[in-house]
PDB file of C-alpha atoms in Angstrom:
ATOM      1  CA  ARG A   1     -35.589 -36.205  12.931  1.00 68.00           C
ATOM      2  CA  ARG A   2     -38.671 -38.244  12.235  1.00 67.00           C
ATOM      3  CA  ARG A   3     -36.850 -41.559  11.904  1.00 75.00           C
ATOM      4  CA  GLU A   4     -35.397 -41.408  15.391  1.00 87.00           C
ATOM      5  CA  LEU A   5     -37.442 -43.232  17.990  1.00 90.00           C
ATOM      6  CA  ARG A   6     -37.328 -40.300  20.390  1.00 91.00           C
ATOM      7  CA  SER A   7     -38.903 -38.075  17.735  1.00 93.00           C
ATOM      8  CA  ARG A   8     -41.534 -40.709  16.892  1.00 95.00           C
ATOM      9  CA  MET A   9     -42.426 -41.055  20.563  1.00 97.00           C
ATOM     10  CA  GLU A  10     -42.743 -37.272  20.830  1.00 95.00           C
ATOM     11  CA  LEU A  11     -45.141 -37.276  17.870  1.00 96.00           C
ATOM     12  CA  LEU A  12     -47.129 -40.169  19.389  1.00 98.00           C
ATOM     13  CA  ILE A  13     -47.673 -38.431  22.729  1.00 98.00           C
ATOM     14  CA  MET A  14     -48.779 -35.225  20.983  1.00 97.00           C
ATOM     15  CA  GLU A  15     -51.174 -37.139  18.710  1.00 98.00           C
ATOM     16  CA  THR A  16     -52.592 -38.958  21.754  1.00 98.00           C
ATOM     17  CA  GLN A  17     -53.122 -35.646  23.547  1.00 98.00           C
ATOM     18  CA  ALA A  18     -54.898 -34.180  20.508  1.00 97.00           C
ATOM     19  CA  GLU A  19     -57.144 -37.244  20.026  1.00 98.00           C
ATOM     20  CA  MET A  20     -58.230 -37.311  23.665  1.00 98.00           C
ATOM     21  CA  CYS A  21     -58.814 -33.540  23.828  1.00 97.00           C
ATOM     22  CA  ARG A  22     -60.956 -33.688  20.675  1.00 97.00           C
ATOM     23  CA  ALA A  23     -62.993 -36.586  22.089  1.00 97.00           C
ATOM     24  CA  LEU A  24     -63.557 -34.841  25.433  1.00 97.00           C
ATOM     25  CA  ALA A  25     -64.445 -31.497  23.811  1.00 96.00           C
ATOM     26  CA  ALA A  26     -67.056 -33.220  21.623  1.00 97.00           C
ATOM     27  CA  LEU A  27     -68.781 -34.573  24.753  1.00 97.00           C
ATOM     28  CA  ASP A  28     -68.692 -31.260  26.634  1.00 96.00           C
ATOM     29  CA  PRO A  29     -69.180 -28.596  23.931  1.00 91.00           C
ATOM     30  CA  GLY A  30     -70.032 -25.795  26.382  1.00 90.00           C
ATOM     31  CA  ALA A  31     -66.646 -26.028  28.078  1.00 90.00           C
ATOM     32  CA  SER A  32     -63.239 -25.169  26.700  1.00 91.00           C
ATOM     33  CA  PHE A  33     -59.688 -26.285  27.363  1.00 94.00           C
ATOM     34  CA  ALA A  34     -57.156 -23.935  28.865  1.00 94.00           C
ATOM     35  CA  VAL A  35     -54.018 -24.627  26.793  1.00 95.00           C
ATOM     36  CA  ASP A  36     -50.852 -23.820  28.635  1.00 92.00           C
ATOM     37  CA  THR A  37     -47.421 -24.111  27.002  1.00 94.00           C
ATOM     38  CA  TRP A  38     -44.538 -24.067  29.464  1.00 91.00           C
ATOM     39  CA  GLU A  39     -40.753 -24.216  29.340  1.00 91.00           C
ATOM     40  CA  ARG A  40     -38.275 -25.570  31.856  1.00 87.00           C
ATOM     41  CA  LYS A  41     -35.062 -23.596  32.200  1.00 87.00           C
ATOM     42  CA  GLU A  42     -33.078 -26.807  32.814  1.00 86.00           C
ATOM     43  CA  GLY A  43     -34.253 -28.163  29.440  1.00 90.00           C
ATOM     44  CA  GLY A  44     -37.482 -28.971  27.625  1.00 92.00           C
ATOM     45  CA  GLY A  45     -41.081 -28.150  28.436  1.00 92.00           C
ATOM     46  CA  GLY A  46     -44.607 -29.237  27.720  1.00 94.00           C
ATOM     47  CA  ILE A  47     -48.224 -28.466  26.914  1.00 96.00           C
ATOM     48  CA  SER A  48     -50.980 -28.788  29.517  1.00 95.00           C
ATOM     49  CA  CYS A  49     -54.612 -28.887  28.338  1.00 96.00           C
ATOM     50  CA  VAL A  50     -57.120 -28.654  31.190  1.00 96.00           C
ATOM     51  CA  LEU A  51     -60.908 -28.385  31.062  1.00 96.00           C
ATOM     52  CA  GLN A  52     -62.642 -27.342  34.296  1.00 95.00           C
ATOM     53  CA  ASP A  53     -66.251 -26.971  35.451  1.00 94.00           C
ATOM     54  CA  GLY A  54     -67.898 -28.296  32.302  1.00 95.00           C
ATOM     55  CA  GLU A  55     -71.352 -29.859  32.097  1.00 96.00           C
ATOM     56  CA  VAL A  56     -69.894 -33.369  31.810  1.00 97.00           C
ATOM     57  CA  PHE A  57     -66.391 -33.035  33.252  1.00 97.00           C
ATOM     58  CA  GLU A  58     -65.539 -31.428  36.558  1.00 97.00           C
ATOM     59  CA  LYS A  59     -61.873 -31.552  35.602  1.00 97.00           C
ATOM     60  CA  ALA A  60     -60.174 -33.196  32.636  1.00 97.00           C
ATOM     61  CA  GLY A  61     -56.481 -32.724  31.996  1.00 96.00           C
ATOM     62  CA  VAL A  62     -54.257 -34.060  29.222  1.00 97.00           C
ATOM     63  CA  ASN A  63     -50.578 -33.132  29.513  1.00 96.00           C
ATOM     64  CA  VAL A  64     -47.493 -33.777  27.428  1.00 97.00           C
ATOM     65  CA  SER A  65     -43.959 -33.089  28.576  1.00 94.00           C
ATOM     66  CA  VAL A  66     -40.540 -33.539  27.004  1.00 94.00           C
ATOM     67  CA  VAL A  67     -37.801 -32.700  29.484  1.00 91.00           C
ATOM     68  CA  SER A  68     -34.043 -33.204  29.631  1.00 90.00           C
ATOM     69  CA  GLY A  69     -31.161 -32.269  31.889  1.00 87.00           C
ATOM     70  CA  LEU A  70     -29.445 -33.878  34.856  1.00 85.00           C
ATOM     71  CA  LEU A  71     -31.229 -36.384  37.056  1.00 78.00           C
ATOM     72  CA  SER A  72     -31.626 -35.202  40.652  1.00 73.00           C
ATOM     73  CA  GLU A  73     -30.016 -37.329  43.372  1.00 72.00           C
ATOM     74  CA  GLU A  74     -33.450 -38.118  44.834  1.00 71.00           C
ATOM     75  CA  ALA A  75     -34.803 -39.281  41.439  1.00 74.00           C
ATOM     76  CA  ALA A  76     -31.676 -41.401  40.840  1.00 72.00           C
ATOM     77  CA  ARG A  77     -32.083 -42.959  44.294  1.00 74.00           C
ATOM     78  CA  GLN A  78     -35.727 -43.791  43.495  1.00 73.00           C
ATOM     79  CA  MET A  79     -34.633 -45.533  40.255  1.00 74.00           C
ATOM     80  CA  ARG A  80     -31.816 -47.446  41.912  1.00 71.00           C
ATOM     81  CA  SER A  81     -34.303 -48.742  44.484  1.00 71.00           C
ATOM     82  CA  ARG A  82     -36.136 -50.378  41.525  1.00 75.00           C
ATOM     83  CA  GLY A  83     -32.935 -52.198  40.502  1.00 71.00           C
ATOM     84  CA  LYS A  84     -31.426 -49.692  38.044  1.00 70.00           C
ATOM     85  CA  SER A  85     -27.607 -49.682  38.105  1.00 72.00           C
ATOM     86  CA  LEU A  86     -26.885 -46.078  37.152  1.00 72.00           C
ATOM     87  CA  LYS A  87     -23.201 -45.190  36.819  1.00 73.00           C
ATOM     88  CA  ALA A  88     -22.866 -41.423  37.179  1.00 70.00           C
ATOM     89  CA  LYS A  89     -19.982 -39.309  35.865  1.00 69.00           C
ATOM     90  CA  ASP A  90     -18.867 -36.842  38.530  1.00 67.00           C
ATOM     91  CA  GLY A  91     -22.219 -37.484  40.214  1.00 69.00           C
ATOM     92  CA  LYS A  92     -24.110 -36.403  37.082  1.00 78.00           C
ATOM     93  CA  LEU A  93     -26.608 -38.409  35.023  1.00 83.00           C
ATOM     94  CA  PRO A  94     -27.951 -36.742  31.844  1.00 85.00           C
ATOM     95  CA  PHE A  95     -31.525 -37.834  31.122  1.00 89.00           C
ATOM     96  CA  CYS A  96     -34.373 -37.323  28.681  1.00 90.00           C
ATOM     97  CA  ALA A  97     -37.986 -38.090  29.638  1.00 92.00           C
ATOM     98  CA  MET A  98     -41.170 -37.661  27.651  1.00 96.00           C
ATOM     99  CA  GLY A  99     -44.756 -38.715  28.133  1.00 96.00           C
ATOM    100  CA  VAL A 100     -48.454 -38.046  27.877  1.00 97.00           C
ATOM    101  CA  SER A 101     -50.550 -38.143  31.034  1.00 96.00           C
ATOM    102  CA  SER A 102     -54.260 -37.679  31.549  1.00 97.00           C
ATOM    103  CA  VAL A 103     -56.757 -37.789  34.414  1.00 97.00           C
ATOM    104  CA  ILE A 104     -60.466 -37.258  33.800  1.00 98.00           C
ATOM    105  CA  HIS A 105     -62.879 -36.575  36.686  1.00 98.00           C
ATOM    106  CA  PRO A 106     -66.513 -36.476  35.465  1.00 98.00           C
ATOM    107  CA  LYS A 107     -69.338 -34.727  37.332  1.00 97.00           C
ATOM    108  CA  ASN A 108     -71.799 -37.623  37.191  1.00 98.00           C
ATOM    109  CA  PRO A 109     -71.047 -40.350  39.791  1.00 98.00           C
ATOM    110  CA  HIS A 110     -72.130 -42.992  37.255  1.00 98.00           C
ATOM    111  CA  VAL A 111     -69.283 -41.997  34.919  1.00 98.00           C
ATOM    112  CA  PRO A 112     -65.935 -43.386  36.137  1.00 98.00           C
ATOM    113  CA  THR A 113     -62.707 -41.447  36.540  1.00 98.00           C
ATOM    114  CA  MET A 114     -60.036 -42.553  34.055  1.00 98.00           C
ATOM    115  CA  HIS A 115     -56.264 -42.167  34.020  1.00 98.00           C
ATOM    116  CA  PHE A 116     -53.660 -43.008  31.403  1.00 98.00           C
ATOM    117  CA  ASN A 117     -49.956 -42.337  31.026  1.00 97.00           C
ATOM    118  CA  TYR A 118     -47.383 -43.458  28.429  1.00 98.00           C
ATOM    119  CA  ARG A 119     -43.752 -42.452  28.741  1.00 96.00           C
ATOM    120  CA  TYR A 120     -40.198 -43.007  27.499  1.00 96.00           C
ATOM    121  CA  PHE A 121     -37.032 -42.544  29.547  1.00 93.00           C
ATOM    122  CA  GLU A 122     -33.374 -42.412  28.520  1.00 90.00           C
ATOM    123  CA  ILE A 123     -30.284 -42.015  30.725  1.00 88.00           C
ATOM    124  CA  GLU A 124     -26.658 -41.598  29.624  1.00 83.00           C
ATOM    125  CA  GLU A 125     -24.167 -43.266  31.943  1.00 76.00           C
ATOM    126  CA  ALA A 126     -20.526 -42.344  32.664  1.00 75.00           C
ATOM    127  CA  ASP A 127     -19.129 -44.497  29.822  1.00 80.00           C
ATOM    128  CA  GLY A 128     -21.537 -43.023  27.253  1.00 76.00           C
ATOM    129  CA  THR A 129     -23.889 -46.035  27.119  1.00 82.00           C
ATOM    130  CA  LYS A 130     -27.590 -45.251  27.187  1.00 84.00           C
ATOM    131  CA  GLN A 131     -30.179 -47.007  29.282  1.00 85.00           C
ATOM    132  CA  TRP A 132     -33.744 -46.682  28.013  1.00 92.00           C
ATOM    133  CA  TRP A 133     -37.164 -47.966  28.994  1.00 93.00           C
ATOM    134  CA  PHE A 134     -40.870 -47.405  28.456  1.00 97.00           C
ATOM    135  CA  GLY A 135     -43.642 -47.296  31.023  1.00 96.00           C
ATOM    136  CA  GLY A 136     -47.323 -46.548  31.200  1.00 97.00           C
ATOM    137  CA  GLY A 137     -50.833 -47.840  31.536  1.00 98.00           C
ATOM    138  CA  THR A 138     -54.536 -47.064  31.524  1.00 98.00           C
ATOM    139  CA  ASP A 139     -56.878 -47.640  34.466  1.00 98.00           C
ATOM    140  CA  LEU A 140     -60.486 -47.009  35.469  1.00 98.00           C
ATOM    141  CA  THR A 141     -61.842 -45.768  38.815  1.00 98.00           C
ATOM    142  CA  PRO A 142     -65.642 -46.059  39.023  1.00 98.00           C
ATOM    143  CA  THR A 143     -67.696 -44.711  41.910  1.00 98.00           C
ATOM    144  CA  TYR A 144     -70.274 -47.457  41.296  1.00 98.00           C
ATOM    145  CA  LEU A 145     -69.666 -50.830  39.719  1.00 98.00           C
ATOM    146  CA  ASN A 146     -71.068 -51.484  36.244  1.00 98.00           C
ATOM    147  CA  GLU A 147     -69.883 -54.905  35.096  1.00 98.00           C
ATOM    148  CA  GLU A 148     -70.669 -54.226  31.432  1.00 98.00           C
ATOM    149  CA  ASP A 149     -68.447 -51.127  31.493  1.00 98.00           C
ATOM    150  CA  ALA A 150     -65.660 -52.984  33.314  1.00 98.00           C
ATOM    151  CA  ILE A 151     -65.716 -55.762  30.698  1.00 98.00           C
ATOM    152  CA  HIS A 152     -65.689 -53.268  27.786  1.00 98.00           C
ATOM    153  CA  PHE A 153     -62.760 -51.348  29.308  1.00 98.00           C
ATOM    154  CA  HIS A 154     -60.617 -54.419  30.002  1.00 98.00           C
ATOM    155  CA  LYS A 155     -61.530 -56.129  26.726  1.00 98.00           C
ATOM    156  CA  THR A 156     -60.403 -53.087  24.699  1.00 98.00           C
ATOM    157  CA  LEU A 157     -57.060 -52.992  26.527  1.00 98.00           C
ATOM    158  CA  LYS A 158     -56.630 -56.760  26.185  1.00 98.00           C
ATOM    159  CA  GLU A 159     -57.150 -56.513  22.401  1.00 98.00           C
ATOM    160  CA  ALA A 160     -54.418 -53.831  22.211  1.00 98.00           C
ATOM    161  CA  CYS A 161     -52.015 -56.066  24.184  1.00 98.00           C
ATOM    162  CA  ASP A 162     -52.923 -59.271  22.315  1.00 98.00           C
ATOM    163  CA  LYS A 163     -51.732 -57.791  19.002  1.00 98.00           C
ATOM    164  CA  HIS A 164     -48.199 -58.084  20.387  1.00 98.00           C
ATOM    165  CA  ASP A 165     -48.128 -61.006  22.836  1.00 97.00           C
ATOM    166  CA  LEU A 166     -50.942 -62.931  24.552  1.00 98.00           C
ATOM    167  CA  LYS A 167     -48.952 -62.950  27.808  1.00 98.00           C
ATOM    168  CA  LEU A 168     -48.896 -59.146  28.125  1.00 98.00           C
ATOM    169  CA  TYR A 169     -52.485 -58.415  29.227  1.00 98.00           C
ATOM    170  CA  PRO A 170     -52.592 -60.896  32.157  1.00 98.00           C
ATOM    171  CA  LYS A 171     -49.117 -59.793  33.279  1.00 98.00           C
ATOM    172  CA  TYR A 172     -49.839 -56.051  33.089  1.00 98.00           C
ATOM    173  CA  LYS A 173     -53.375 -56.415  34.464  1.00 98.00           C
ATOM    174  CA  LYS A 174     -51.963 -58.006  37.629  1.00 98.00           C
ATOM    175  CA  TRP A 175     -49.215 -55.368  37.792  1.00 98.00           C
ATOM    176  CA  CYS A 176     -51.930 -52.678  37.623  1.00 98.00           C
ATOM    177  CA  ASP A 177     -53.934 -54.283  40.460  1.00 98.00           C
ATOM    178  CA  ASP A 178     -50.759 -54.484  42.572  1.00 97.00           C
ATOM    179  CA  TYR A 179     -49.501 -50.978  41.744  1.00 97.00           C
ATOM    180  CA  PHE A 180     -52.709 -48.997  42.396  1.00 97.00           C
ATOM    181  CA  TYR A 181     -53.004 -50.374  45.914  1.00 98.00           C
ATOM    182  CA  ILE A 182     -53.719 -47.984  48.786  1.00 97.00           C
ATOM    183  CA  LYS A 183     -51.869 -49.872  51.506  1.00 97.00           C
ATOM    184  CA  HIS A 184     -53.231 -47.921  54.453  1.00 96.00           C
ATOM    185  CA  ARG A 185     -56.819 -48.580  53.256  1.00 96.00           C
ATOM    186  CA  GLY A 186     -56.357 -52.190  52.114  1.00 97.00           C
ATOM    187  CA  GLU A 187     -58.045 -51.471  48.768  1.00 97.00           C
ATOM    188  CA  ARG A 188     -57.198 -50.664  45.154  1.00 97.00           C
ATOM    189  CA  ARG A 189     -57.743 -47.202  43.737  1.00 96.00           C
ATOM    190  CA  GLY A 190     -60.075 -48.573  41.062  1.00 98.00           C
ATOM    191  CA  ILE A 191     -60.891 -51.651  38.989  1.00 98.00           C
ATOM    192  CA  GLY A 192     -57.526 -51.604  37.238  1.00 97.00           C
ATOM    193  CA  GLY A 193     -56.568 -51.912  33.607  1.00 98.00           C
ATOM    194  CA  ILE A 194     -52.930 -52.297  32.580  1.00 98.00           C
ATOM    195  CA  PHE A 195     -49.702 -50.938  34.069  1.00 98.00           C
ATOM    196  CA  PHE A 196     -46.033 -51.525  33.238  1.00 97.00           C
ATOM    197  CA  ASP A 197     -42.696 -49.860  33.875  1.00 94.00           C
ATOM    198  CA  ASP A 198     -38.985 -50.316  33.052  1.00 92.00           C
ATOM    199  CA  VAL A 199     -39.837 -52.256  29.861  1.00 96.00           C
ATOM    200  CA  ASP A 200     -36.704 -52.489  27.701  1.00 93.00           C
ATOM    201  CA  SER A 201     -37.156 -55.726  25.728  1.00 93.00           C
ATOM    202  CA  PRO A 202     -37.507 -57.443  23.301  1.00 94.00           C
ATOM    203  CA  SER A 203     -36.343 -54.380  21.272  1.00 95.00           C
ATOM    204  CA  LYS A 204     -36.856 -50.629  21.283  1.00 94.00           C
ATOM    205  CA  GLU A 205     -38.978 -50.763  18.122  1.00 96.00           C
ATOM    206  CA  GLU A 206     -41.180 -53.604  19.379  1.00 97.00           C
ATOM    207  CA  VAL A 207     -41.842 -51.932  22.733  1.00 98.00           C
ATOM    208  CA  PHE A 208     -42.627 -48.649  20.960  1.00 98.00           C
ATOM    209  CA  GLN A 209     -45.189 -50.398  18.721  1.00 98.00           C
ATOM    210  CA  PHE A 210     -46.784 -51.976  21.805  1.00 98.00           C
ATOM    211  CA  VAL A 211     -46.979 -48.585  23.567  1.00 98.00           C
ATOM    212  CA  LYS A 212     -48.498 -47.103  20.394  1.00 98.00           C
ATOM    213  CA  SER A 213     -51.264 -49.767  20.396  1.00 98.00           C
ATOM    214  CA  CYS A 214     -52.011 -49.011  24.063  1.00 98.00           C
ATOM    215  CA  ALA A 215     -52.114 -45.244  23.433  1.00 98.00           C
ATOM    216  CA  LYS A 216     -54.501 -45.743  20.494  1.00 98.00           C
ATOM    217  CA  ALA A 217     -56.845 -47.711  22.801  1.00 98.00           C
ATOM    218  CA  VAL A 218     -57.466 -44.916  25.351  1.00 98.00           C
ATOM    219  CA  VAL A 219     -60.294 -43.204  23.433  1.00 98.00           C
ATOM    220  CA  PRO A 220     -62.207 -46.399  22.471  1.00 98.00           C
ATOM    221  CA  CYS A 221     -61.885 -47.952  25.946  1.00 98.00           C
ATOM    222  CA  TYR A 222     -63.292 -44.912  27.786  1.00 98.00           C
ATOM    223  CA  ILE A 223     -65.322 -42.497  25.651  1.00 98.00           C
ATOM    224  CA  PRO A 224     -68.216 -44.966  24.980  1.00 98.00           C
ATOM    225  CA  ILE A 225     -68.645 -45.353  28.775  1.00 98.00           C
ATOM    226  CA  VAL A 226     -68.868 -41.557  29.207  1.00 98.00           C
ATOM    227  CA  LYS A 227     -71.452 -41.283  26.388  1.00 98.00           C
ATOM    228  CA  LYS A 228     -73.522 -44.073  27.951  1.00 98.00           C
ATOM    229  CA  HIS A 229     -73.769 -42.547  31.450  1.00 98.00           C
ATOM    230  CA  CYS A 230     -73.139 -38.777  31.295  1.00 97.00           C
ATOM    231  CA  HIS A 231     -76.889 -38.017  31.379  1.00 97.00           C
ATOM    232  CA  ASP A 232     -77.830 -40.629  34.020  1.00 98.00           C
ATOM    233  CA  SER A 233     -79.801 -39.251  36.962  1.00 98.00           C
ATOM    234  CA  PHE A 234     -78.162 -39.406  40.392  1.00 98.00           C
ATOM    235  CA  THR A 235     -79.031 -38.641  44.010  1.00 98.00           C
ATOM    236  CA  PRO A 236     -77.259 -36.380  46.534  1.00 97.00           C
ATOM    237  CA  GLU A 237     -76.216 -39.577  48.376  1.00 97.00           C
ATOM    238  CA  GLU A 238     -74.548 -40.916  45.216  1.00 98.00           C
ATOM    239  CA  LYS A 239     -72.728 -37.611  44.728  1.00 98.00           C
ATOM    240  CA  LEU A 240     -71.522 -37.784  48.335  1.00 97.00           C
ATOM    241  CA  TRP A 241     -70.120 -41.302  47.769  1.00 98.00           C
ATOM    242  CA  GLN A 242     -68.300 -40.009  44.669  1.00 98.00           C
ATOM    243  CA  GLN A 243     -66.670 -37.296  46.794  1.00 98.00           C
ATOM    244  CA  LEU A 244     -65.505 -39.863  49.368  1.00 98.00           C
ATOM    245  CA  ARG A 245     -64.021 -42.068  46.618  1.00 98.00           C
ATOM    246  CA  ARG A 246     -62.258 -39.010  45.199  1.00 98.00           C
ATOM    247  CA  GLY A 247     -60.599 -38.614  48.596  1.00 98.00           C
ATOM    248  CA  ARG A 248     -59.083 -42.085  48.121  1.00 97.00           C
ATOM    249  CA  TYR A 249     -57.850 -41.025  44.667  1.00 97.00           C
ATOM    250  CA  VAL A 250     -56.054 -38.056  46.205  1.00 97.00           C
ATOM    251  CA  GLU A 251     -54.515 -40.269  48.905  1.00 97.00           C
ATOM    252  CA  PHE A 252     -53.006 -42.642  46.348  1.00 97.00           C
ATOM    253  CA  ASN A 253     -51.667 -39.909  44.084  1.00 95.00           C
ATOM    254  CA  LEU A 254     -49.986 -37.903  46.815  1.00 94.00           C
ATOM    255  CA  ILE A 255     -48.627 -40.810  48.881  1.00 94.00           C
ATOM    256  CA  TYR A 256     -47.779 -43.627  46.469  1.00 94.00           C
ATOM    257  CA  ASP A 257     -47.812 -42.554  42.818  1.00 93.00           C
ATOM    258  CA  ARG A 258     -44.343 -42.915  41.283  1.00 85.00           C
ATOM    259  CA  GLY A 259     -44.944 -40.330  38.537  1.00 84.00           C
ATOM    260  CA  THR A 260     -46.075 -37.686  41.032  1.00 89.00           C
ATOM    261  CA  LYS A 261     -43.029 -38.389  43.208  1.00 85.00           C
ATOM    262  CA  PHE A 262     -40.641 -38.201  40.236  1.00 79.00           C
ATOM    263  CA  GLY A 263     -42.175 -34.902  39.100  1.00 82.00           C
ATOM    264  CA  LEU A 264     -41.929 -33.355  42.555  1.00 85.00           C
ATOM    265  CA  LEU A 265     -38.283 -34.490  42.828  1.00 79.00           C
ATOM    266  CA  THR A 266     -37.247 -33.072  39.428  1.00 77.00           C
ATOM    267  CA  PRO A 267     -35.764 -29.552  39.638  1.00 76.00           C
ATOM    268  CA  GLY A 268     -37.695 -26.991  37.599  1.00 77.00           C
ATOM    269  CA  SER A 269     -40.694 -29.279  37.080  1.00 78.00           C
ATOM    270  CA  ARG A 270     -44.088 -27.686  36.724  1.00 84.00           C
ATOM    271  CA  ILE A 271     -46.078 -28.309  39.895  1.00 88.00           C
ATOM    272  CA  GLU A 272     -49.414 -27.185  38.380  1.00 88.00           C
ATOM    273  CA  SER A 273     -49.119 -29.868  35.691  1.00 86.00           C
ATOM    274  CA  ILE A 274     -48.037 -32.581  38.157  1.00 88.00           C
ATOM    275  CA  LEU A 275     -51.012 -31.885  40.447  1.00 92.00           C
ATOM    276  CA  MET A 276     -53.430 -31.708  37.495  1.00 90.00           C
ATOM    277  CA  SER A 277     -54.471 -35.253  38.488  1.00 93.00           C
ATOM    278  CA  LEU A 278     -56.240 -34.023  41.613  1.00 95.00           C
ATOM    279  CA  PRO A 279     -60.002 -33.408  41.440  1.00 96.00           C
ATOM    280  CA  LEU A 280     -61.569 -30.004  42.044  1.00 95.00           C
ATOM    281  CA  THR A 281     -63.592 -31.475  44.922  1.00 95.00           C
ATOM    282  CA  ALA A 282     -63.197 -34.383  47.332  1.00 97.00           C
ATOM    283  CA  ARG A 283     -64.345 -35.278  50.832  1.00 97.00           C
ATOM    284  CA  TRP A 284     -63.051 -37.110  53.898  1.00 97.00           C
ATOM    285  CA  GLU A 285     -65.519 -38.260  56.553  1.00 96.00           C
ATOM    286  CA  TYR A 286     -64.436 -39.766  59.834  1.00 97.00           C
ATOM    287  CA  MET A 287     -65.058 -43.550  60.027  1.00 94.00           C
ATOM    288  CA  HIS A 288     -67.457 -43.672  57.066  1.00 94.00           C
ATOM    289  CA  THR A 289     -68.732 -47.207  56.387  1.00 94.00           C
ATOM    290  CA  PRO A 290     -71.412 -47.963  53.757  1.00 96.00           C
ATOM    291  CA  PRO A 291     -74.338 -50.242  54.670  1.00 95.00           C
ATOM    292  CA  ALA A 292     -73.846 -53.961  53.967  1.00 94.00           C
ATOM    293  CA  SER A 293     -75.340 -55.176  50.644  1.00 94.00           C
ATOM    294  CA  SER A 294     -75.463 -51.580  49.309  1.00 97.00           C
ATOM    295  CA  LYS A 295     -74.163 -50.459  45.911  1.00 97.00           C
ATOM    296  CA  GLU A 296     -71.369 -48.683  47.781  1.00 98.00           C
ATOM    297  CA  ALA A 297     -70.384 -51.919  49.567  1.00 97.00           C
ATOM    298  CA  GLU A 298     -70.433 -53.727  46.190  1.00 97.00           C
ATOM    299  CA  ILE A 299     -67.674 -51.555  44.696  1.00 98.00           C
ATOM    300  CA  LEU A 300     -65.614 -51.828  47.904  1.00 97.00           C
ATOM    301  CA  GLU A 301     -65.683 -55.625  47.619  1.00 97.00           C
ATOM    302  CA  VAL A 302     -64.153 -55.444  44.120  1.00 97.00           C
ATOM    303  CA  LEU A 303     -61.548 -52.904  45.241  1.00 98.00           C
ATOM    304  CA  ARG A 304     -60.492 -55.240  48.035  1.00 97.00           C
ATOM    305  CA  ASN A 305     -60.594 -58.398  45.897  1.00 97.00           C
ATOM    306  CA  PRO A 306     -59.776 -57.663  42.218  1.00 97.00           C
ATOM    307  CA  LYS A 307     -61.667 -59.632  39.557  1.00 96.00           C
ATOM    308  CA  ASP A 308     -60.703 -60.967  36.152  1.00 97.00           C
ATOM    309  CA  TRP A 309     -63.032 -59.090  33.818  1.00 97.00           C
ATOM    310  CA  VAL A 310     -62.213 -60.827  30.534  1.00 95.00           C
TER     311      VAL A 310
END
């Protein structure tokens, strides 16, 4: 049913997965993706593509999932806490959710980690009416700050947003800075990008076209940065700092990330795919503080006080 928006969104997430996997494979030709197709007995399934222990990428995963069934009480409670008025029939809420999600952890500390996710959600209420919304975003988590890379990344995302409305990039850039905030550390996970959720206006078609522009921007915003730095030399001390920053990444994903929480609360969900976002290696050191005026202190300053890059 290619004319239906749900079918078009399904095609978009699969195309996005294929484009990113092709781009990553071209940069790390010695490694190969494990392709894992899975089914969920409650309804739907997905395809997980994960590359591990390559020359360039320690772990790079690109997943798609299309699932349906009945929303769990915990997931419904999470949505209601965001202001959704969900009217269940006999305590049941049929739902359909689909999305593409990717996290890329490179080996070289001068290549940033990148994450993107674009998703569509639909819920049928007791009276048969359907609530729908889109969510997603793309964000960058460097170990060391490179202003040229930060500007390229944000500029590419801004251009994708500006095709639709000049107000979108500043709004979703701020939302990204606020969302990827590790409260117990007082710092952001990375240098941001764009993030949005529960978007259901101006119309389904217009939001879909916006999401499509954002999805098409993930390869051009990130792959040139990988090409530029994947052969940079680095020291054991720089690798150690990367491992400590990875620890922060893990903290955010397991404590705060809404997508991880939703996945873990959904009966029959695939835990391996949900936890694909975690790196192969990370480190936690007691009371680690980088020297003042160091490159490590420079990135911490930006994580504590986000900048406008474009």
